Amino acid sequence: MSDKARKLFEALDLDHNGTLSRIEVITALRTKGPSLAASGDLPFWGVGDDDASSALFDAADQNGDEVLTLEEFAAVVDRRFGWS
């Protein structure tokens, strides 16, 4: 797991409970995505609309429980964003 994935997960974890919900991912990417991209913590092309954010969530939710752990999240973003 990359440090970038961990940092992005923490930035998206709006309620700081150690997991991500679909709404949390969509809301956080909508509100924080541009600043995360500007700071280099997210590729600019990674900032998408609600559908793209939801698709990212679906790709990461490997066990289908509608909650992302850091491990699930990192496995997808490291591969998708070329961080691993």
mmCIF file of C-alpha atoms in Angstrom:
data_model
loop_
_atom_site.group_PDB
_atom_site.id
_atom_site.type_symbol
_atom_site.label_atom_id
_atom_site.label_comp_id
_atom_site.label_asym_id
_atom_site.label_seq_id
_atom_site.Cartn_x
_atom_site.Cartn_y
_atom_site.Cartn_z
ATOM 1 C CA MET A 1 0.000 0.000 0.000
ATOM 2 C CA SER A 2 1.382 3.374 -0.992
ATOM 3 C CA ASP A 3 1.632 6.404 1.270
ATOM 4 C CA LYS A 4 -0.377 8.312 -1.347
ATOM 5 C CA ALA A 5 -3.282 5.861 -1.074
ATOM 6 C CA ARG A 6 -3.239 6.121 2.718
ATOM 7 C CA LYS A 7 -3.161 9.936 2.569
ATOM 8 C CA LEU A 8 -6.027 10.045 0.060
ATOM 9 C CA PHE A 9 -8.091 7.619 2.153
ATOM 10 C CA GLU A 10 -7.613 9.797 5.227
ATOM 11 C CA ALA A 11 -8.613 12.918 3.259
ATOM 12 C CA LEU A 12 -11.809 11.226 2.046
ATOM 13 C CA ASP A 13 -12.726 9.809 5.474
ATOM 14 C CA LEU A 14 -14.898 12.777 6.416
ATOM 15 C CA ASP A 15 -16.191 11.298 9.681
ATOM 16 C CA HIS A 16 -12.769 9.866 10.631
ATOM 17 C CA ASN A 17 -14.167 6.423 11.461
ATOM 18 C CA GLY A 18 -11.579 4.464 9.460
ATOM 19 C CA THR A 19 -13.951 3.408 6.656
ATOM 20 C CA LEU A 20 -15.499 5.054 3.608
ATOM 21 C CA SER A 21 -19.146 4.959 2.559
ATOM 22 C CA ARG A 22 -20.306 5.628 -1.008
ATOM 23 C CA ILE A 23 -21.796 8.998 0.000
ATOM 24 C CA GLU A 24 -18.588 9.920 1.801
ATOM 25 C CA VAL A 25 -16.463 9.165 -1.279
ATOM 26 C CA ILE A 26 -18.789 11.099 -3.600
ATOM 27 C CA THR A 27 -19.065 14.074 -1.232
ATOM 28 C CA ALA A 28 -15.353 14.202 -0.426
ATOM 29 C CA LEU A 29 -14.253 13.952 -4.054
ATOM 30 C CA ARG A 30 -16.746 16.651 -5.023
ATOM 31 C CA THR A 31 -15.652 19.044 -2.264
ATOM 32 C CA LYS A 32 -11.981 18.169 -1.794
ATOM 33 C CA GLY A 33 -11.071 16.649 -5.167
ATOM 34 C CA PRO A 34 -9.859 19.830 -6.888
ATOM 35 C CA SER A 35 -7.639 20.847 -3.962
ATOM 36 C CA LEU A 36 -6.322 17.278 -3.598
ATOM 37 C CA ALA A 37 -5.463 17.285 -7.302
ATOM 38 C CA ALA A 38 -3.834 20.718 -7.057
ATOM 39 C CA SER A 39 -1.639 19.505 -4.194
ATOM 40 C CA GLY A 40 -0.641 16.357 -6.090
ATOM 41 C CA ASP A 41 -2.516 13.973 -3.787
ATOM 42 C CA LEU A 42 -4.908 12.897 -6.548
ATOM 43 C CA PRO A 43 -4.396 12.821 -10.323
ATOM 44 C CA PHE A 44 -6.391 15.570 -12.040
ATOM 45 C CA TRP A 45 -8.130 12.923 -14.158
ATOM 46 C CA GLY A 46 -9.164 11.217 -10.906
ATOM 47 C CA VAL A 47 -11.514 14.082 -10.111
ATOM 48 C CA GLY A 48 -14.743 13.060 -11.793
ATOM 49 C CA ASP A 49 -18.463 13.504 -11.440
ATOM 50 C CA ASP A 50 -20.683 11.624 -8.999
ATOM 51 C CA ASP A 51 -20.983 8.655 -11.370
ATOM 52 C CA ALA A 52 -17.192 8.320 -11.672
ATOM 53 C CA SER A 53 -16.816 8.541 -7.895
ATOM 54 C CA SER A 54 -19.511 5.904 -7.437
ATOM 55 C CA ALA A 55 -17.791 3.655 -9.986
ATOM 56 C CA LEU A 56 -14.507 4.018 -8.076
ATOM 57 C CA PHE A 57 -16.336 2.974 -4.912
ATOM 58 C CA ASP A 58 -17.852 -0.063 -6.667
ATOM 59 C CA ALA A 59 -14.463 -1.135 -8.010
ATOM 60 C CA ALA A 60 -12.939 -0.948 -4.534
ATOM 61 C CA ASP A 61 -15.797 -2.601 -2.607
ATOM 62 C CA GLN A 62 -14.482 -6.106 -3.142
ATOM 63 C CA ASN A 63 -16.697 -7.844 -0.582
ATOM 64 C CA GLY A 64 -19.879 -5.916 -1.453
ATOM 65 C CA ASP A 65 -20.560 -4.666 2.069
ATOM 66 C CA GLU A 66 -20.978 -1.027 0.925
ATOM 67 C CA VAL A 67 -18.063 0.048 3.153
ATOM 68 C CA LEU A 68 -14.462 0.540 2.058
ATOM 69 C CA THR A 69 -11.560 -0.325 4.283
ATOM 70 C CA LEU A 70 -8.162 1.219 3.738
ATOM 71 C CA GLU A 71 -6.935 -2.059 2.265
ATOM 72 C CA GLU A 72 -9.785 -2.304 -0.275
ATOM 73 C CA PHE A 73 -9.378 1.342 -1.237
ATOM 74 C CA ALA A 74 -5.588 1.211 -1.565
ATOM 75 C CA ALA A 75 -5.661 -1.932 -3.708
ATOM 76 C CA VAL A 76 -7.733 -0.119 -6.334
ATOM 77 C CA VAL A 77 -6.285 3.401 -6.256
ATOM 78 C CA ASP A 78 -2.676 2.212 -6.197
ATOM 79 C CA ARG A 79 -3.331 0.201 -9.362
ATOM 80 C CA ARG A 80 -5.626 2.732 -11.059
ATOM 81 C CA PHE A 81 -3.443 5.770 -10.341
ATOM 82 C CA GLY A 82 -0.136 3.964 -10.901
ATOM 83 C CA TRP A 83 1.056 4.393 -7.327
ATOM 84 C CA SER A 84 2.268 0.852 -6.753
#
